[in-house]
Short mmCIF file of C-alpha atoms and ligand atoms in Angstrom, two decimals:
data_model
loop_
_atom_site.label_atom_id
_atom_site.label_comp_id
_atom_site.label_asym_id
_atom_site.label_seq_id
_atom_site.Cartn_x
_atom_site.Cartn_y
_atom_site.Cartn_z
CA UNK A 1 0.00 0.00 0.00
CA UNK A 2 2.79 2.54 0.81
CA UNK A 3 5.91 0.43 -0.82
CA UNK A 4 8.16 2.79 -2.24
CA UNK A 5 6.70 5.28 0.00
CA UNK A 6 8.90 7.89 2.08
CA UNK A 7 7.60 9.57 5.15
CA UNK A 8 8.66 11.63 7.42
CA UNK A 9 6.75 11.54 10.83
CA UNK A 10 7.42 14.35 13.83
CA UNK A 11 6.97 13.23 17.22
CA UNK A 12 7.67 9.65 15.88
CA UNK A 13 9.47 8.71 19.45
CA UNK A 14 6.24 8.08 21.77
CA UNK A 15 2.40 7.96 21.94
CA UNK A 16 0.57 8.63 18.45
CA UNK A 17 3.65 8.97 16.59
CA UNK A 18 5.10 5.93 17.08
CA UNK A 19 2.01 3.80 16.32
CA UNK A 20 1.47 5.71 12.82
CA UNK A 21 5.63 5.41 12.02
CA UNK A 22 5.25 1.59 13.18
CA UNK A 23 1.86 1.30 10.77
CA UNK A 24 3.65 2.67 8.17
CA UNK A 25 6.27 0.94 8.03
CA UNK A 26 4.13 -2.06 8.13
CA UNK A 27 2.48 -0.77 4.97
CA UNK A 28 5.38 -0.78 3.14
CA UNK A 29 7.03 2.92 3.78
CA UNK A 30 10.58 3.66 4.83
CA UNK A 31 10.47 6.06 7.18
CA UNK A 32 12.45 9.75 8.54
CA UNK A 33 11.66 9.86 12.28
CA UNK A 34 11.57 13.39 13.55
CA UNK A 35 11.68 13.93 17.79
CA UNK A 36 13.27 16.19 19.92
CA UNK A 37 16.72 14.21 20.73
CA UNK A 38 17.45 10.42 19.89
CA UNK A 39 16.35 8.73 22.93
CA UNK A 40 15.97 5.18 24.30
CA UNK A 41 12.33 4.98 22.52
CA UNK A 42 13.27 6.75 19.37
CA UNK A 43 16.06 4.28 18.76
CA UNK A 44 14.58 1.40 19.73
CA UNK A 45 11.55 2.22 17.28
CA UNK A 46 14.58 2.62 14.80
CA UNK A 47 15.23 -1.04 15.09
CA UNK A 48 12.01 -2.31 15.14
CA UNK A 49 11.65 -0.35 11.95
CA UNK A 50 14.46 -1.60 10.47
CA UNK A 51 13.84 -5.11 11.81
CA UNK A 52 10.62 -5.41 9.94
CA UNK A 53 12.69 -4.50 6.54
CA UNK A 54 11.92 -1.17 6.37
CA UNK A 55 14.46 2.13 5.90
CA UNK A 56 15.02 4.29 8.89
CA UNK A 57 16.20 7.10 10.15
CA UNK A 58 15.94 9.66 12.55
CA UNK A 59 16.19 13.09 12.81
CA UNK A 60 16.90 14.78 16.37
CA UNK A 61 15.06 18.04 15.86
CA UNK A 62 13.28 20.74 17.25
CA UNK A 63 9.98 21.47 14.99
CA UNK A 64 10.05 24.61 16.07
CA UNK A 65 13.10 25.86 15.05
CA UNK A 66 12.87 26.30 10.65
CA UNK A 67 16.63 26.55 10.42
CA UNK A 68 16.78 23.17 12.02
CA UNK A 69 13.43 21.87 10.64
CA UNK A 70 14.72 23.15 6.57
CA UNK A 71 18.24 21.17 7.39
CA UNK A 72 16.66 18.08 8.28
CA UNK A 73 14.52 17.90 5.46
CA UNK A 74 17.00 18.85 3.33
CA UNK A 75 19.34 16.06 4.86
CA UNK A 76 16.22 13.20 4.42
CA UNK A 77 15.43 13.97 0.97
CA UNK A 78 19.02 13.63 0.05
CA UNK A 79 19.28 10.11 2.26
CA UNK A 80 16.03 8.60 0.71
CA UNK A 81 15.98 10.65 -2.64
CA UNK A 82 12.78 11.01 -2.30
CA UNK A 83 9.64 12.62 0.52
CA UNK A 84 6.13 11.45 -0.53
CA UNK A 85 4.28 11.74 3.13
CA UNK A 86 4.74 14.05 5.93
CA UNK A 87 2.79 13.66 8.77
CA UNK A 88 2.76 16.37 11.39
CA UNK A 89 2.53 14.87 14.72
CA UNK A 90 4.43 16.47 17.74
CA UNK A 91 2.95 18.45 19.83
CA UNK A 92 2.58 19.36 23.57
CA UNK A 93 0.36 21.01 26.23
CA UNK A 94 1.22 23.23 28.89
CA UNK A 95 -2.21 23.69 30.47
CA UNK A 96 -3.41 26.67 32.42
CA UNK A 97 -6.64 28.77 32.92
CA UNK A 98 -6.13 31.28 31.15
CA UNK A 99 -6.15 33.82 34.26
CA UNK A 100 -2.68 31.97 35.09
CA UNK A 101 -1.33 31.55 31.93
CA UNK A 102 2.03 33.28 30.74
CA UNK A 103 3.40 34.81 27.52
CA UNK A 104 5.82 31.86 27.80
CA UNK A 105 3.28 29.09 27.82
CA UNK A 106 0.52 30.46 25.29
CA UNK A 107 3.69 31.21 22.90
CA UNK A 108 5.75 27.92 23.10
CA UNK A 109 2.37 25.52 22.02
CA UNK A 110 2.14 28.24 19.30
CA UNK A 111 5.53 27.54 18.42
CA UNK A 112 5.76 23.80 18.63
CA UNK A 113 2.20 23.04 17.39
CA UNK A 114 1.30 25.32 14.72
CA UNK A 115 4.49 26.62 14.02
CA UNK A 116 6.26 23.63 13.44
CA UNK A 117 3.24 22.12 11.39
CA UNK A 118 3.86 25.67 9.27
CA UNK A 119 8.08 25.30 8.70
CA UNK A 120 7.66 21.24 7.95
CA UNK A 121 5.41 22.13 5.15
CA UNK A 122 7.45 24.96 4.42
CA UNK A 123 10.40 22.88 3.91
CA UNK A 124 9.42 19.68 1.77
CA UNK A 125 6.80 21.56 -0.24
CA UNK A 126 8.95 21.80 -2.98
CA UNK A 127 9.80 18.53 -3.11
CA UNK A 128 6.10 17.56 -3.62
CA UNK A 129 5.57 19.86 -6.19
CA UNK A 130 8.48 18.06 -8.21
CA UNK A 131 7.33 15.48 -7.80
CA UNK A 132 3.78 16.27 -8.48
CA UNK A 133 2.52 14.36 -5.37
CA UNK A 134 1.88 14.72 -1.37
CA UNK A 135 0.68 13.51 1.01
CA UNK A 136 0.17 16.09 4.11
CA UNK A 137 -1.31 14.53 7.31
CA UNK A 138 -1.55 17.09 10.22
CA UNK A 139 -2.55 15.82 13.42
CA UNK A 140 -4.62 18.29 15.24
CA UNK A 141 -7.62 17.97 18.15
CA UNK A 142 -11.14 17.67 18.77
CA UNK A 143 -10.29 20.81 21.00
CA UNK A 144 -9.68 22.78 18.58
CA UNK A 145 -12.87 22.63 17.03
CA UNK A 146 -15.00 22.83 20.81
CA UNK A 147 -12.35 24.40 22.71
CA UNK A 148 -11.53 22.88 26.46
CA UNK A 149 -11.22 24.45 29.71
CA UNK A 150 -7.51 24.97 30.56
CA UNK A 151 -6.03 24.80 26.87
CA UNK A 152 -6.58 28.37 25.58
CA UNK A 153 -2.84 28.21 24.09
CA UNK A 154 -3.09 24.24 22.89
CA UNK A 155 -6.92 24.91 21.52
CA UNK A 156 -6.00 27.76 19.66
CA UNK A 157 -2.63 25.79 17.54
CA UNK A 158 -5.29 22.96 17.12
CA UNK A 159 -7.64 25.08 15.13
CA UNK A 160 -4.80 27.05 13.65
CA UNK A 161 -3.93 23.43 12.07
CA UNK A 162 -7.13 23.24 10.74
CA UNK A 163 -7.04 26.23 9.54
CA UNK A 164 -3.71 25.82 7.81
CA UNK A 165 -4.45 22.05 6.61
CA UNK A 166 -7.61 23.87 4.63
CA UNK A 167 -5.53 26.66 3.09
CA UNK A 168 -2.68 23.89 2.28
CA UNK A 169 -4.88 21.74 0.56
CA UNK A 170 -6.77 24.72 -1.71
CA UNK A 171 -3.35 25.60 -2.39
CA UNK A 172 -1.86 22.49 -3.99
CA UNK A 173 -4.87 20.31 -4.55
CA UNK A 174 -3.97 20.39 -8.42
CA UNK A 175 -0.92 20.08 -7.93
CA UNK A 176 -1.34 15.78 -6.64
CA UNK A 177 -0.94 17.08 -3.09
CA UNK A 178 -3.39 16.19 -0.68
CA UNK A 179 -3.67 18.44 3.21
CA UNK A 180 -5.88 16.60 5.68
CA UNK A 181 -6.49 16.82 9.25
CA UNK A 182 -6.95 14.44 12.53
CA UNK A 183 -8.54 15.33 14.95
CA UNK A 184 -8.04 12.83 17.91
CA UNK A 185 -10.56 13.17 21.37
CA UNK A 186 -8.92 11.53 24.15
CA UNK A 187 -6.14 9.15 23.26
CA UNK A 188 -4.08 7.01 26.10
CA UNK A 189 -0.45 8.37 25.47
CA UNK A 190 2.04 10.08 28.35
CA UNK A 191 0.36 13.50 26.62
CA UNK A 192 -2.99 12.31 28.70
CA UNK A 193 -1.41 10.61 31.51
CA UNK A 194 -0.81 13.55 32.90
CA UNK A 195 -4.24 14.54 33.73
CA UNK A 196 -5.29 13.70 37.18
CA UNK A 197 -8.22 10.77 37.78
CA UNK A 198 -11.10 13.27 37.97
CA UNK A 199 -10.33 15.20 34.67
CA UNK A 200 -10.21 11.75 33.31
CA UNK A 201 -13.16 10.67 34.65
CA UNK A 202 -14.69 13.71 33.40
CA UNK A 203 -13.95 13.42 30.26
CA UNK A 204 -14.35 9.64 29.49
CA UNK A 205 -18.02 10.45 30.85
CA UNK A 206 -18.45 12.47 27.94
CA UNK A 207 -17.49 9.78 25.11
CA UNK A 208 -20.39 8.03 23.77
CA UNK A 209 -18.45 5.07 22.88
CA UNK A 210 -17.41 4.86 26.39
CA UNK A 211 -13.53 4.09 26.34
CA UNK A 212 -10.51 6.19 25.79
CA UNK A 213 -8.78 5.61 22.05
CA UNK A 214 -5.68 3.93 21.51
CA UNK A 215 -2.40 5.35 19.32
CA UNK A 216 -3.56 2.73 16.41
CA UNK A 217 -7.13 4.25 16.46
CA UNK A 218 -5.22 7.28 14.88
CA UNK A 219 -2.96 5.56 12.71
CA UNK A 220 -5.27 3.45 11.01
CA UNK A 221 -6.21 6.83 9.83
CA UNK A 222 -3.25 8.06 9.02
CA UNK A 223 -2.21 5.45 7.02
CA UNK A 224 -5.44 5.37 4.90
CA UNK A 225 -5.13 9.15 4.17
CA UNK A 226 -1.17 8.27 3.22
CA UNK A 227 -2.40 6.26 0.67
CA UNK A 228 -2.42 7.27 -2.85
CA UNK A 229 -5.97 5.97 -3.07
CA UNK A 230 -7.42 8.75 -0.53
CA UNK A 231 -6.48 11.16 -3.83
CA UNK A 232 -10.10 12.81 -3.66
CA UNK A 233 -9.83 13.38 -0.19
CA UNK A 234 -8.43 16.95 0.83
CA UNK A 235 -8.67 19.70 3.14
CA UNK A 236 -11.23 17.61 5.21
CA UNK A 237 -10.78 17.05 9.30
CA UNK A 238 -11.52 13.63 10.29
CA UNK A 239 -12.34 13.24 14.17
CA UNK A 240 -10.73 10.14 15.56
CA UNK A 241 -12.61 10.53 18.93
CA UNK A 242 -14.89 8.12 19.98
CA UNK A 243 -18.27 10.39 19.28
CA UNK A 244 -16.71 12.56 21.78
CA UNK A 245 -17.40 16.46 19.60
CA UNK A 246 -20.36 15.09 17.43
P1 NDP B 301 3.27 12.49 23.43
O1 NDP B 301 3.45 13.52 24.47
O2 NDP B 301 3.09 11.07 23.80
O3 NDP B 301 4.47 12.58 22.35
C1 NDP B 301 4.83 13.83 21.82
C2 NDP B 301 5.82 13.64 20.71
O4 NDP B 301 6.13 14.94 20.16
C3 NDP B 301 7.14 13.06 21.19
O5 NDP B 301 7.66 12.24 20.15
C4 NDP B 301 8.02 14.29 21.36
O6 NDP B 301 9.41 14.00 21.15
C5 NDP B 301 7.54 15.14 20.20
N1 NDP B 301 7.83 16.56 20.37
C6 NDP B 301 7.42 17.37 21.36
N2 NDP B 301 7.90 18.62 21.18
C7 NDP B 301 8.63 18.58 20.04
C8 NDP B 301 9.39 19.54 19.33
N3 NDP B 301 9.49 20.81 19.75
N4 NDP B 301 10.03 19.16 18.19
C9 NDP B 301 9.96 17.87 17.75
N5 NDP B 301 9.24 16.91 18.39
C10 NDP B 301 8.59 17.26 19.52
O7 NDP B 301 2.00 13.01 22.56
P2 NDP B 301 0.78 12.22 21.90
O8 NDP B 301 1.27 11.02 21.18
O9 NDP B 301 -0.31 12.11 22.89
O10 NDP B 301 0.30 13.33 20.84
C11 NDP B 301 0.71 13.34 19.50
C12 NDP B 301 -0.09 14.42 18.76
O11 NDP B 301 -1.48 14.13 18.88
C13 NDP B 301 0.11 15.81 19.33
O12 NDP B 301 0.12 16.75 18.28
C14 NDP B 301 -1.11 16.01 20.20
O13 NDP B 301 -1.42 17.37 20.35
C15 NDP B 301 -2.16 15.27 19.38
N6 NDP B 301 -3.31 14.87 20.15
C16 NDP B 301 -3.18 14.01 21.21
C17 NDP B 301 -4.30 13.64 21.92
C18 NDP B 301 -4.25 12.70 23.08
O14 NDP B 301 -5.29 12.50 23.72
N7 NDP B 301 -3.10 12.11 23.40
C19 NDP B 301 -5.62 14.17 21.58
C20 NDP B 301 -5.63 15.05 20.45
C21 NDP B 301 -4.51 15.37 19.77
P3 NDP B 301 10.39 13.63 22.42
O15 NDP B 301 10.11 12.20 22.78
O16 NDP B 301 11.75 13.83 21.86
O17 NDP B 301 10.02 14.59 23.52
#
């Protein structure tokens, strides 16, 4: 399904990211592994990767950061000779009411989530175009589109994404590119297991199908949206959430 494929995943190390890099590869792609620095995780994914037969490498990298982000792309297409999906995973929280919440913390999940979706674009556009085919996969949130209590700054770069993912896709749709958006509810990764039992509680009250979703809930998507099949599918947000923002 994605043999001869290239992607390049950010946030591949943990949680969400590592179940769509580990789909992947089981659909046939090699794979560029973007994360923060190469730890434990990241390079033991690297060698499950590359045990199942698959290309793969990573890419210690701050998303936020385009000088780094434009080096490291440059630096994969040259490896692979090639970038066909990018999938725009990593993200982060830093949770506040908004009454306590600083420059610092509304700014940096800018930065990181929105941002970084922004310069990774930015950077292997061109080598779409080229090739006259994309695949752009940005993961985003059902908070973005209802908004959430505590997650002004994270709520905001979630709709941003959408926002962005819709202007991506009207932008290059003729081009054989394709933008979409995921938009996960609650998903059981260290980004959630940081919330105490009550906000859990809360919130798994509110999901009509009753359980929390799992990383491979998310990458089932993204791998069907990777696939050159989903051609006739862009600019659309698809809710991975367990009926949670119907
Ligand atoms: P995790 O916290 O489990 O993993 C986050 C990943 O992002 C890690 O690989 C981390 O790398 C990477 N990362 C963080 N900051 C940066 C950065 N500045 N540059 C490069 N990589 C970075 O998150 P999840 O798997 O839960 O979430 C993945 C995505 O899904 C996020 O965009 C999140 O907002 C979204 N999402 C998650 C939901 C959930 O319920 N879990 C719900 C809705 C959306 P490292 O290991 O190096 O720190």
């Amino acid at each position: 399904m994605l043999e001869n494929r290239v992607a390049l995943i950010t946030g591949a190390s943990r949680g969400i990211g590592r179940e769509i890099a580990l789909q992947m590869a089981g659909a046939g792609a090699d794979l560029a592994l973007m994360m923060t620095h190469e730890s434990e995780q990241a390079l033991s994914l690297q060698q499950t990767v590359q045990q199942m037969g698959r290309r793969c490498a990573l890419y210690a990298c701050d998303v936020s950061d385009p000088d780094a982000v434009n080096a490291a792309v440059a630096g994969l297409v040259k490896e692979f000779g090639r970038l066909d999906i990018l999938v725009n995973n990593a993200g982060i929280t830093r949770d506040k009411l908004l009454i306590g919440m600083t420059e610092e913390d509304f700014t940096r999940v800018l930065d990181v989530n929105l941002k970084g979706t922004y310069h990774t674009v930015r950077a292997s556009i061109r080598t779409f175009l080229r090739a006259g085919y994309g695949r752009i996969i940005n993961i985003a949130s059902v908070v973005g589109m209802m908004g959430n209590a505590g997650q002004v700054n994270y709520a905001a770069s979630k709709a941003g994404v959408i926002g962005l993912t819709k202007s991506i896709a009207r932008e290059y749709a003729a081009k054989g590119i394709t933008a979409n958006a995921i938009a996960p509810g609650y998903i059981d990764t260290d980004m959630t297991a940081a919330m105490n039992d009550a906000a859990r509680e809360a919130l798994l009250s509110g999901i009509p199908v009753r359980r929390a979703g799992t990383p491979a809930d998310v990458a089932r998507v993204a791998v069907f949206l990777a696939d050159e099949a989903s051609s006739y599918i862009t600019g659309e947000v698809i809710r991975v959430d367990g009926g949670l923002y119907i």
